[in-house]
Amino acid sequence: MTEIPVIRETGSCLQDCCFLLITMKIVTVVGARPQFIKAAAVSRVLRAVPGVQEILLHTGQHYDANMSAVFFKELSIPEPDVNLGAGSGTHAVQTARMLEGIEAVLLEEKPDKVMVYGDTNSTLAGALAAVKLHLPLAHVEAGLRSFNRAMPEEINRVVTDRVADVLFAPTHTAVANLKTEGLEAVTHFTGDVMYDSVLFYLDQVSQHASRYALGGLPDHFLLATIHRAENTDEPGNLNRILEAFASSGRTIVWPVHPRTRKTLTDSLKLPSNVNAIDPVGYLQMLWLTMNCDKVLTDSGGLQKESYFLGKPCITIRTETEWLETLHDGWNTVTGTDTDRILEAISSTYPSAARHDAFGDGQAAGKITRILTS
Ligand code: UD1
Ligand code: UDP
């Protein structure tokens, strides 16, 4: 694979580069919380390239202020040019609404390229709408595989990677997965854009800690997030997770995803050692991760952020796509068995330093360079 030179995130380096005269319109499709964070990193660099116009299309998959607007404000993401307001629904209903809306925007805008992120229904809808109109499609965070077809995200990733024209892989495991599927020719290893984001905001959070700190916490606490369908839609699984949280005897801070909040309100009671709060903004989430002892999660993004910030992670799923985080005991995959979660809380201690498996924090520059050259 060709080695891609690093481009710094400042505008000056980009402006000196040879693609000064390119005129290119790119439609970026986002819709869910993690995509705002990923797109923020790339948009910042992409929009600094003279001649590039980015049209930001928000599908409206996430719409609560603390699931959407807060990220646009905090991360200085430009207002979306279009918000389809697709909202919630079954997979088919939600995806169909998005497909219809995205197609109309693409027909009107006639972009040179379309870019999608990750593995949500917004990703799938953006990918299908683009390829059916024969528009070149780029996929950021390509090649992730859980090999678990019961996960909606796995279907979304596999389909998106198969139809995309250029694949930006965050890890060498992702590159290997794409190679196995015969997609090596269109694959580029770029590193992870979420690593770019953490590095970009780390100083701000450290320097203004009092602005982002959550009050009333003891010195030692665990940070939890749970939102995967297999954990929230199956009451037995959520019950076993709550039993583990209760039996840990530790203070657990848990910003609760709206999907999970619905289930908790319906039937399940929270243990008294769990501090369940509304979803927080990205910068407060970074503060919480930097200051907790360990992370308990089923989130893809948070597994990585724990690793980037040097916090041991317990992944409450049956597998992880982020195999690099497992090395040297930084991450333990437990499933939902109460005893296994408890055991992992007390025994997850890394045995060696972390590796730079997620690139050099310049993924957005590499992606921009490939997209615009
Ligand atoms: C989606 C993605 C998942 C990603 C997660 C990030 C799919 C299939 N899943 O899951 O891969 O990890 O986003 O957070 O695309 N809801 C609200 N307010 C909102 C958004 C959602 O109340 O702003 C509630 C609704 O009841 C909705 C439920 O959450 O039905 C689930 O939302 P949805 O976007 O379908 O899936 P997520 O679980 O958020
Ligand atoms: N996150 C956040 N506030 C929260 C919970 C999570 O800003 O209350 C951030 C988290 O730090 C990470 C991203 O959201 O950057 C992960 O999103 P999520 O867990 O919803 O989705 P996944 O990564 O599993 O697809």
CSV table of C-alpha atoms and ligand atoms in Angstrom, one decimal:
chain,number,residue,atom,x,y,z
A,1,MET,CA,0.0,0.0,0.0
A,2,THR,CA,1.3,3.5,-0.8
A,3,GLU,CA,2.6,5.4,2.2
A,4,ILE,CA,0.6,8.7,2.5
A,5,PRO,CA,2.5,11.7,3.8
A,6,VAL,CA,1.2,13.4,6.9
A,7,ILE,CA,-0.6,16.7,6.5
A,8,ARG,CA,-0.8,18.9,9.5
A,9,GLU,CA,-4.2,20.1,10.6
A,10,THR,CA,-3.4,23.8,10.2
A,11,GLY,CA,-4.6,25.5,7.0
A,12,SER,CA,-1.1,26.7,6.0
A,13,CYS,CA,0.3,23.3,5.1
A,14,LEU,CA,-2.7,22.4,3.1
A,15,GLN,CA,-2.7,25.7,1.3
A,16,ASP,CA,0.8,25.1,0.2
A,17,CYS,CA,0.1,21.7,-1.2
A,18,CYS,CA,-0.3,20.9,-4.9
A,19,PHE,CA,-4.1,20.5,-4.9
A,20,LEU,CA,-4.7,24.2,-4.5
A,21,LEU,CA,-6.8,24.5,-7.7
A,22,ILE,CA,-9.1,21.6,-7.1
A,23,THR,CA,-12.8,22.5,-7.1
A,24,MET,CA,-14.7,19.7,-5.5
A,25,LYS,CA,-18.1,19.4,-3.8
A,26,ILE,CA,-18.4,16.7,-1.1
A,27,VAL,CA,-21.6,15.7,0.6
A,28,THR,CA,-20.9,14.4,4.1
A,29,VAL,CA,-23.7,12.3,5.6
A,30,VAL,CA,-24.0,12.1,9.4
A,31,GLY,CA,-26.8,11.4,11.8
A,32,ALA,CA,-25.8,9.8,15.1
A,33,ARG,CA,-23.7,11.0,18.0
A,34,PRO,CA,-20.4,9.3,17.2
A,35,GLN,CA,-20.6,10.5,13.6
A,36,PHE,CA,-20.7,14.1,14.7
A,37,ILE,CA,-17.4,13.6,16.6
A,38,LYS,CA,-15.7,11.8,13.7
A,39,ALA,CA,-16.9,14.3,11.1
A,40,ALA,CA,-15.8,17.2,13.2
A,41,ALA,CA,-12.2,16.0,12.9
A,42,VAL,CA,-12.3,15.6,9.1
A,43,SER,CA,-14.5,18.7,8.3
A,44,ARG,CA,-12.0,20.9,10.1
A,45,VAL,CA,-9.2,19.9,7.8
A,46,LEU,CA,-11.3,19.4,4.6
A,47,ARG,CA,-12.9,22.9,4.8
A,48,ALA,CA,-9.4,24.4,5.0
A,49,VAL,CA,-8.6,23.2,1.5
A,50,PRO,CA,-9.2,25.9,-1.1
A,51,GLY,CA,-11.7,24.9,-3.7
A,52,VAL,CA,-13.4,22.3,-1.6
A,53,GLN,CA,-17.0,22.7,-0.6
A,54,GLU,CA,-18.5,20.4,2.0
A,55,ILE,CA,-22.3,20.1,2.2
A,56,LEU,CA,-23.2,18.7,5.6
A,57,LEU,CA,-26.3,16.5,5.5
A,58,HIS,CA,-27.7,15.5,8.9
A,59,THR,CA,-30.2,12.6,8.6
A,60,GLY,CA,-31.8,13.5,12.0
A,61,GLN,CA,-31.3,10.0,13.3
A,62,HIS,CA,-30.3,11.5,16.6
A,63,TYR,CA,-32.3,14.7,17.5
A,64,ASP,CA,-32.3,15.3,21.3
A,65,ALA,CA,-30.2,18.4,22.0
A,66,ASN,CA,-27.8,16.3,24.2
A,67,MET,CA,-27.5,13.7,21.4
A,68,SER,CA,-27.0,16.2,18.5
A,69,ALA,CA,-26.9,20.0,18.9
A,70,VAL,CA,-24.4,19.9,21.8
A,71,PHE,CA,-21.8,18.3,19.6
A,72,PHE,CA,-22.2,20.9,16.8
A,73,LYS,CA,-21.8,23.7,19.3
A,74,GLU,CA,-18.9,22.3,21.3
A,75,LEU,CA,-16.9,21.0,18.4
A,76,SER,CA,-17.5,24.0,16.2
A,77,ILE,CA,-19.1,21.9,13.5
A,78,PRO,CA,-20.8,24.1,10.9
A,79,GLU,CA,-24.6,24.0,11.0
A,80,PRO,CA,-25.9,21.2,8.8
A,81,ASP,CA,-26.8,22.4,5.4
A,82,VAL,CA,-29.7,20.0,5.5
A,83,ASN,CA,-31.5,18.1,8.3
A,84,LEU,CA,-33.8,15.4,7.1
A,85,GLY,CA,-35.4,15.0,10.5
A,86,ALA,CA,-35.7,11.2,9.9
A,87,GLY,CA,-36.0,10.5,13.6
A,88,SER,CA,-36.5,7.1,15.2
A,89,GLY,CA,-38.3,4.0,13.8
A,90,THR,CA,-37.8,0.4,12.9
A,91,HIS,CA,-34.7,-0.3,10.8
A,92,ALA,CA,-36.6,-0.4,7.6
A,93,VAL,CA,-38.7,2.7,8.3
A,94,GLN,CA,-35.8,4.8,9.6
A,95,THR,CA,-33.5,3.8,6.7
A,96,ALA,CA,-36.1,4.2,4.1
A,97,ARG,CA,-36.9,7.8,5.3
A,98,MET,CA,-33.2,8.6,5.1
A,99,LEU,CA,-32.7,7.0,1.7
A,100,GLU,CA,-35.5,9.1,0.2
A,101,GLY,CA,-34.3,12.3,1.7
A,102,ILE,CA,-30.6,11.8,0.9
A,103,GLU,CA,-31.3,10.9,-2.7
A,104,ALA,CA,-33.2,14.1,-3.2
A,105,VAL,CA,-30.3,16.1,-1.8
A,106,LEU,CA,-27.7,14.3,-3.9
A,107,LEU,CA,-29.8,14.9,-7.0
A,108,GLU,CA,-30.0,18.6,-6.3
A,109,GLU,CA,-26.4,19.1,-5.1
A,110,LYS,CA,-24.7,16.8,-7.7
A,111,PRO,CA,-21.6,16.4,-5.6
A,112,ASP,CA,-18.3,15.0,-6.8
A,113,LYS,CA,-18.1,12.7,-3.9
A,114,VAL,CA,-20.1,11.4,-0.9
A,115,MET,CA,-18.6,10.6,2.4
A,116,VAL,CA,-20.1,8.4,5.2
A,117,TYR,CA,-18.8,7.5,8.6
A,118,GLY,CA,-19.0,4.4,10.8
A,119,ASP,CA,-21.8,1.8,10.8
A,120,THR,CA,-25.2,3.3,11.7
A,121,ASN,CA,-28.4,3.3,9.6
A,122,SER,CA,-27.4,6.8,8.4
A,123,THR,CA,-24.2,5.3,7.0
A,124,LEU,CA,-26.1,2.6,5.2
A,125,ALA,CA,-28.6,5.0,3.8
A,126,GLY,CA,-25.9,7.5,2.6
A,127,ALA,CA,-24.0,4.7,1.0
A,128,LEU,CA,-26.9,3.2,-0.9
A,129,ALA,CA,-28.3,6.5,-2.0
A,130,ALA,CA,-24.8,7.5,-3.4
A,131,VAL,CA,-23.9,4.3,-5.3
A,132,LYS,CA,-27.4,4.1,-6.9
A,133,LEU,CA,-26.7,7.5,-8.4
A,134,HIS,CA,-23.2,6.4,-9.4
A,135,LEU,CA,-21.6,9.0,-7.1
A,136,PRO,CA,-18.1,8.1,-5.8
A,137,LEU,CA,-18.4,7.0,-2.2
A,138,ALA,CA,-15.8,7.2,0.6
A,139,HIS,CA,-16.2,5.3,3.9
A,140,VAL,CA,-14.4,6.5,7.0
A,141,GLU,CA,-13.8,3.8,9.6
A,142,ALA,CA,-14.0,1.1,7.1
A,143,GLY,CA,-13.1,-2.6,7.7
A,144,LEU,CA,-14.4,-3.0,11.2
A,145,ARG,CA,-15.8,-6.4,11.7
A,146,SER,CA,-17.4,-8.2,14.7
A,147,PHE,CA,-18.3,-11.2,12.6
A,148,ASN,CA,-21.7,-11.1,14.3
A,149,ARG,CA,-24.4,-10.7,11.8
A,150,ALA,CA,-27.1,-10.3,14.5
A,151,MET,CA,-25.6,-6.8,15.0
A,152,PRO,CA,-27.3,-4.2,12.8
A,153,GLU,CA,-24.0,-2.3,12.6
A,154,GLU,CA,-22.3,-5.4,11.1
A,155,ILE,CA,-24.7,-5.4,8.2
A,156,ASN,CA,-24.3,-1.7,7.7
A,157,ARG,CA,-20.5,-1.9,7.6
A,158,VAL,CA,-20.3,-4.9,5.3
A,159,VAL,CA,-22.7,-3.4,2.8
A,160,THR,CA,-21.1,0.0,2.9
A,161,ASP,CA,-17.6,-1.3,2.5
A,162,ARG,CA,-18.7,-3.5,-0.4
A,163,VAL,CA,-20.2,-0.6,-2.4
A,164,ALA,CA,-17.8,2.2,-1.5
A,165,ASP,CA,-15.1,3.4,-3.9
A,166,VAL,CA,-12.5,4.3,-1.3
A,167,LEU,CA,-12.1,2.9,2.2
A,168,PHE,CA,-10.3,4.6,5.0
A,169,ALA,CA,-9.3,2.0,7.6
A,170,PRO,CA,-8.5,3.1,11.2
A,171,THR,CA,-6.4,0.1,12.2
A,172,HIS,CA,-4.2,-2.6,10.6
A,173,THR,CA,-6.8,-5.2,11.7
A,174,ALA,CA,-9.4,-3.3,9.6
A,175,VAL,CA,-7.0,-3.3,6.6
A,176,ALA,CA,-6.6,-7.0,7.0
A,177,ASN,CA,-10.3,-7.6,7.1
A,178,LEU,CA,-10.8,-5.6,3.9
A,179,LYS,CA,-8.0,-7.5,2.2
A,180,THR,CA,-9.6,-10.8,3.1
A,181,GLU,CA,-12.8,-9.5,1.4
A,182,GLY,CA,-10.9,-8.6,-1.7
A,183,LEU,CA,-11.1,-4.9,-1.1
A,184,GLU,CA,-7.4,-4.1,-0.7
A,185,ALA,CA,-7.1,-2.1,-3.9
A,186,VAL,CA,-9.4,0.6,-2.6
A,187,THR,CA,-8.2,0.6,1.0
A,188,HIS,CA,-6.0,3.2,2.7
A,189,PHE,CA,-4.7,2.9,6.3
A,190,THR,CA,-5.2,6.4,7.8
A,191,GLY,CA,-5.4,5.8,11.5
A,192,ASP,CA,-8.5,6.7,13.6
A,193,VAL,CA,-10.2,10.0,13.3
A,194,MET,CA,-11.4,9.7,16.9
A,195,TYR,CA,-7.8,9.7,18.0
A,196,ASP,CA,-7.4,13.0,16.1
A,197,SER,CA,-10.3,14.3,18.1
A,198,VAL,CA,-9.0,13.2,21.5
A,199,LEU,CA,-5.6,14.8,20.8
A,200,PHE,CA,-7.2,18.0,19.5
A,201,TYR,CA,-9.4,18.5,22.7
A,202,LEU,CA,-7.3,17.0,25.4
A,203,ASP,CA,-5.5,20.2,26.3
A,204,GLN,CA,-8.7,22.2,26.4
A,205,VAL,CA,-10.3,19.8,28.8
A,206,SER,CA,-7.1,19.6,31.0
A,207,GLN,CA,-6.7,23.4,31.1
A,208,HIS,CA,-10.3,24.1,31.9
A,209,ALA,CA,-11.0,21.1,34.0
A,210,SER,CA,-13.4,23.0,36.3
A,211,ARG,CA,-15.6,23.8,33.3
A,212,TYR,CA,-16.1,20.2,32.4
A,213,ALA,CA,-15.8,18.4,35.8
A,214,LEU,CA,-18.9,16.7,37.1
A,215,GLY,CA,-19.6,17.9,40.6
A,216,GLY,CA,-20.1,15.8,43.7
A,217,LEU,CA,-18.0,12.8,42.7
A,218,PRO,CA,-15.6,10.9,44.9
A,219,ASP,CA,-11.9,10.7,43.9
A,220,HIS,CA,-12.5,7.2,42.6
A,221,PHE,CA,-15.3,6.2,40.3
A,222,LEU,CA,-16.1,4.0,37.3
A,223,LEU,CA,-17.6,5.4,34.1
A,224,ALA,CA,-20.3,3.4,32.3
A,225,THR,CA,-22.3,3.6,29.1
A,226,ILE,CA,-24.7,1.0,27.7
A,227,HIS,CA,-26.7,1.4,24.6
A,228,ARG,CA,-26.3,-1.7,22.3
A,229,ALA,CA,-29.6,-3.3,21.2
A,230,GLU,CA,-28.5,-6.7,22.5
A,231,ASN,CA,-28.1,-5.1,26.0
A,232,THR,CA,-31.0,-2.8,26.1
A,233,ASP,CA,-33.7,-4.7,24.2
A,234,GLU,CA,-33.2,-7.9,26.2
A,235,PRO,CA,-34.2,-7.2,29.8
A,236,GLY,CA,-32.3,-10.3,31.1
A,237,ASN,CA,-29.1,-8.9,29.8
A,238,LEU,CA,-29.7,-5.4,31.2
A,239,ASN,CA,-30.7,-7.0,34.6
A,240,ARG,CA,-27.5,-8.9,34.8
A,241,ILE,CA,-25.5,-5.8,34.0
A,242,LEU,CA,-27.3,-3.8,36.7
A,243,GLU,CA,-26.7,-6.6,39.2
A,244,ALA,CA,-23.0,-6.4,38.4
A,245,PHE,CA,-23.0,-2.6,38.8
A,246,ALA,CA,-24.8,-3.0,42.2
A,247,SER,CA,-22.5,-5.7,43.5
A,248,SER,CA,-19.3,-3.8,42.5
A,249,GLY,CA,-19.9,-1.5,45.5
A,250,ARG,CA,-18.2,1.3,43.5
A,251,THR,CA,-19.5,4.7,42.5
A,252,ILE,CA,-20.5,4.4,38.9
A,253,VAL,CA,-21.3,7.4,36.7
A,254,TRP,CA,-23.5,6.5,33.9
A,255,PRO,CA,-24.6,9.0,31.2
A,256,VAL,CA,-27.7,7.1,30.0
A,257,HIS,CA,-28.4,6.9,26.3
A,258,PRO,CA,-32.1,7.6,25.5
A,259,ARG,CA,-32.6,4.1,24.2
A,260,THR,CA,-31.5,2.7,27.5
A,261,ARG,CA,-33.4,5.3,29.5
A,262,LYS,CA,-36.6,4.0,28.0
A,263,THR,CA,-36.0,0.5,29.2
A,264,LEU,CA,-35.0,1.6,32.6
A,265,THR,CA,-38.1,3.7,33.1
A,266,ASP,CA,-40.3,0.8,31.9
A,267,SER,CA,-39.2,-2.0,34.1
A,268,LEU,CA,-35.7,-1.9,35.8
A,269,LYS,CA,-34.5,-0.1,38.9
A,270,LEU,CA,-31.2,1.5,39.2
A,271,PRO,CA,-28.8,0.5,42.1
A,272,SER,CA,-28.1,3.3,44.6
A,273,ASN,CA,-24.3,3.3,43.9
A,274,VAL,CA,-25.1,4.2,40.2
A,275,ASN,CA,-25.2,7.9,39.4
A,276,ALA,CA,-27.4,7.9,36.2
A,277,ILE,CA,-27.2,11.2,34.4
A,278,ASP,CA,-28.4,12.5,31.0
A,279,PRO,CA,-26.1,12.1,28.1
A,280,VAL,CA,-23.2,14.6,28.3
A,281,GLY,CA,-21.3,16.6,25.8
A,282,TYR,CA,-18.1,15.3,24.3
A,283,LEU,CA,-15.8,17.5,26.4
A,284,GLN,CA,-17.4,16.5,29.6
A,285,MET,CA,-17.2,12.9,28.5
A,286,LEU,CA,-13.5,13.3,27.9
A,287,TRP,CA,-13.2,14.8,31.4
A,288,LEU,CA,-15.1,11.8,32.9
A,289,THR,CA,-12.9,9.3,31.0
A,290,MET,CA,-9.7,11.1,32.0
A,291,ASN,CA,-10.7,11.1,35.7
A,292,CYS,CA,-12.4,7.7,36.2
A,293,ASP,CA,-10.6,4.5,37.4
A,294,LYS,CA,-12.0,2.2,34.7
A,295,VAL,CA,-14.6,2.3,32.0
A,296,LEU,CA,-17.6,-0.2,31.6
A,297,THR,CA,-19.1,0.1,28.2
A,298,ASP,CA,-20.6,-1.5,25.1
A,299,SER,CA,-19.7,1.6,23.0
A,300,GLY,CA,-17.2,1.3,20.1
A,301,GLY,CA,-16.0,4.9,20.5
A,302,LEU,CA,-15.6,4.8,24.3
A,303,GLN,CA,-13.5,1.6,24.1
A,304,LYS,CA,-11.0,3.5,22.0
A,305,GLU,CA,-11.1,6.7,24.0
A,306,SER,CA,-10.4,4.6,27.2
A,307,TYR,CA,-7.3,3.2,25.4
A,308,PHE,CA,-6.2,6.7,24.1
A,309,LEU,CA,-6.6,8.1,27.6
A,310,GLY,CA,-4.9,5.2,29.4
A,311,LYS,CA,-7.9,3.8,31.2
A,312,PRO,CA,-8.6,0.1,31.5
A,313,CYS,CA,-11.9,-0.9,29.8
A,314,ILE,CA,-14.4,-3.6,30.5
A,315,THR,CA,-16.4,-4.3,27.3
A,316,ILE,CA,-19.9,-5.6,28.1
A,317,ARG,CA,-20.4,-7.4,24.8
A,318,THR,CA,-19.5,-10.8,23.4
A,319,GLU,CA,-16.9,-9.5,21.0
A,320,THR,CA,-15.1,-6.3,20.0
A,321,GLU,CA,-14.1,-4.9,16.6
A,322,TRP,CA,-11.2,-3.0,18.3
A,323,LEU,CA,-8.8,-6.0,18.9
A,324,GLU,CA,-5.9,-3.6,19.4
A,325,THR,CA,-7.4,-2.5,22.7
A,326,LEU,CA,-7.2,-6.1,24.1
A,327,HIS,CA,-3.4,-6.3,23.9
A,328,ASP,CA,-1.7,-6.3,27.3
A,329,GLY,CA,-4.9,-6.4,29.2
A,330,TRP,CA,-6.2,-2.8,28.4
A,331,ASN,CA,-9.6,-4.1,27.6
A,332,THR,CA,-11.6,-7.2,28.8
A,333,VAL,CA,-14.6,-8.5,26.9
A,334,THR,CA,-17.1,-10.0,29.4
A,335,GLY,CA,-20.5,-10.4,27.8
A,336,THR,CA,-23.4,-9.8,30.2
A,337,ASP,CA,-22.6,-12.5,32.8
A,338,THR,CA,-22.7,-10.8,36.2
A,339,ASP,CA,-19.8,-12.7,37.7
A,340,ARG,CA,-17.5,-12.1,34.7
A,341,ILE,CA,-18.2,-8.3,34.8
A,342,LEU,CA,-17.4,-8.3,38.5
A,343,GLU,CA,-14.3,-10.3,38.0
A,344,ALA,CA,-13.2,-7.9,35.2
A,345,ILE,CA,-13.9,-4.8,37.3
A,346,SER,CA,-11.4,-6.1,40.0
A,347,SER,CA,-8.9,-7.7,37.7
A,348,THR,CA,-8.5,-5.6,34.5
A,349,TYR,CA,-5.0,-4.1,35.0
A,350,PRO,CA,-2.8,-3.6,31.9
A,351,SER,CA,0.5,-5.4,32.0
A,352,ALA,CA,2.4,-3.1,29.5
A,353,ALA,CA,2.3,0.3,27.9
A,354,ARG,CA,-0.1,1.0,25.0
A,355,HIS,CA,1.0,0.8,21.3
A,356,ASP,CA,0.3,3.5,18.7
A,357,ALA,CA,-2.2,1.1,16.9
A,358,PHE,CA,-4.6,3.9,15.9
A,359,GLY,CA,-2.2,6.0,13.8
A,360,ASP,CA,-0.5,9.2,14.6
A,361,GLY,CA,-3.5,11.5,15.2
A,362,GLN,CA,-3.3,12.9,11.7
A,363,ALA,CA,-6.0,10.6,10.1
A,364,ALA,CA,-8.1,13.6,9.0
A,365,GLY,CA,-5.2,15.1,7.0
A,366,LYS,CA,-4.6,11.8,5.3
A,367,ILE,CA,-8.3,11.3,4.4
A,368,THR,CA,-8.4,14.9,3.1
A,369,ARG,CA,-5.3,14.4,1.0
A,370,ILE,CA,-6.6,11.2,-0.6
A,371,LEU,CA,-10.1,12.6,-1.2
A,372,THR,CA,-8.9,15.8,-2.8
A,373,SER,CA,-6.0,14.5,-4.9
B,1,UD1,C1,-27.4,4.2,16.9
B,1,UD1,C2,-26.6,3.2,16.0
B,1,UD1,C3,-25.5,2.6,16.8
B,1,UD1,C4,-24.6,3.7,17.4
B,1,UD1,C5,-25.5,4.6,18.3
B,1,UD1,C6,-24.7,5.7,18.8
B,1,UD1,C7,-28.0,2.1,14.2
B,1,UD1,C8,-28.6,0.9,13.8
B,1,UD1,N1,-27.5,2.2,15.5
B,1,UD1,O1,-28.0,3.4,17.9
B,1,UD1,O2,-24.7,1.9,15.9
B,1,UD1,O3,-23.7,3.0,18.3
B,1,UD1,O4,-26.5,5.2,17.4
B,1,UD1,O5,-25.3,6.3,19.9
B,1,UD1,O6,-27.9,3.1,13.5
B,1,UD1,N2,-33.6,8.2,20.8
B,1,UD1,C9,-34.1,9.4,21.4
B,1,UD1,N3,-33.5,10.6,21.1
B,1,UD1,C10,-32.5,10.7,20.1
B,1,UD1,C11,-32.1,9.5,19.5
B,1,UD1,C12,-32.7,8.3,19.9
B,1,UD1,O7,-35.0,9.4,22.3
B,1,UD1,O8,-32.0,11.8,19.9
B,1,UD1,C13,-34.3,7.0,21.2
B,1,UD1,C14,-35.5,6.6,20.4
B,1,UD1,O9,-36.4,6.0,21.3
B,1,UD1,C15,-34.9,5.6,19.5
B,1,UD1,C16,-33.8,4.9,20.3
B,1,UD1,O10,-33.3,5.9,21.1
B,1,UD1,O11,-35.9,4.6,19.1
B,1,UD1,C17,-32.7,4.3,19.4
B,1,UD1,O12,-32.2,5.3,18.5
B,1,UD1,P1,-31.5,4.8,17.1
B,1,UD1,O13,-30.9,6.0,16.4
B,1,UD1,O14,-32.5,4.0,16.3
B,1,UD1,O15,-30.4,3.8,17.5
B,1,UD1,P2,-29.3,4.0,18.7
B,1,UD1,O16,-29.6,3.0,19.7
B,1,UD1,O17,-29.1,5.4,19.0
B,2,UDP,N1,-20.2,10.3,24.3
B,2,UDP,C1,-20.6,11.6,24.7
B,2,UDP,N2,-21.5,11.7,25.7
B,2,UDP,C2,-22.1,10.7,26.3
B,2,UDP,C3,-21.8,9.4,25.9
B,2,UDP,C4,-20.8,9.2,24.9
B,2,UDP,O1,-20.1,12.5,24.2
B,2,UDP,O2,-23.0,10.9,27.2
B,2,UDP,C5,-19.3,10.1,23.2
B,2,UDP,C6,-18.1,9.2,23.5
B,2,UDP,O3,-17.1,9.9,24.3
B,2,UDP,C7,-17.7,8.8,22.2
B,2,UDP,C8,-19.0,8.7,21.4
B,2,UDP,O4,-19.9,9.5,22.1
B,2,UDP,O5,-16.9,9.8,21.6
B,2,UDP,C9,-19.5,7.3,21.3
B,2,UDP,O6,-20.8,7.3,20.9
B,2,UDP,P1,-21.8,6.0,21.2
B,2,UDP,O7,-21.3,5.3,22.4
B,2,UDP,O8,-23.1,6.6,21.3
B,2,UDP,O9,-21.7,5.2,19.9
B,2,UDP,P2,-20.7,4.1,19.3
B,2,UDP,O10,-19.3,4.6,19.4
B,2,UDP,O11,-20.8,2.8,20.2
B,2,UDP,O12,-21.2,3.8,17.9
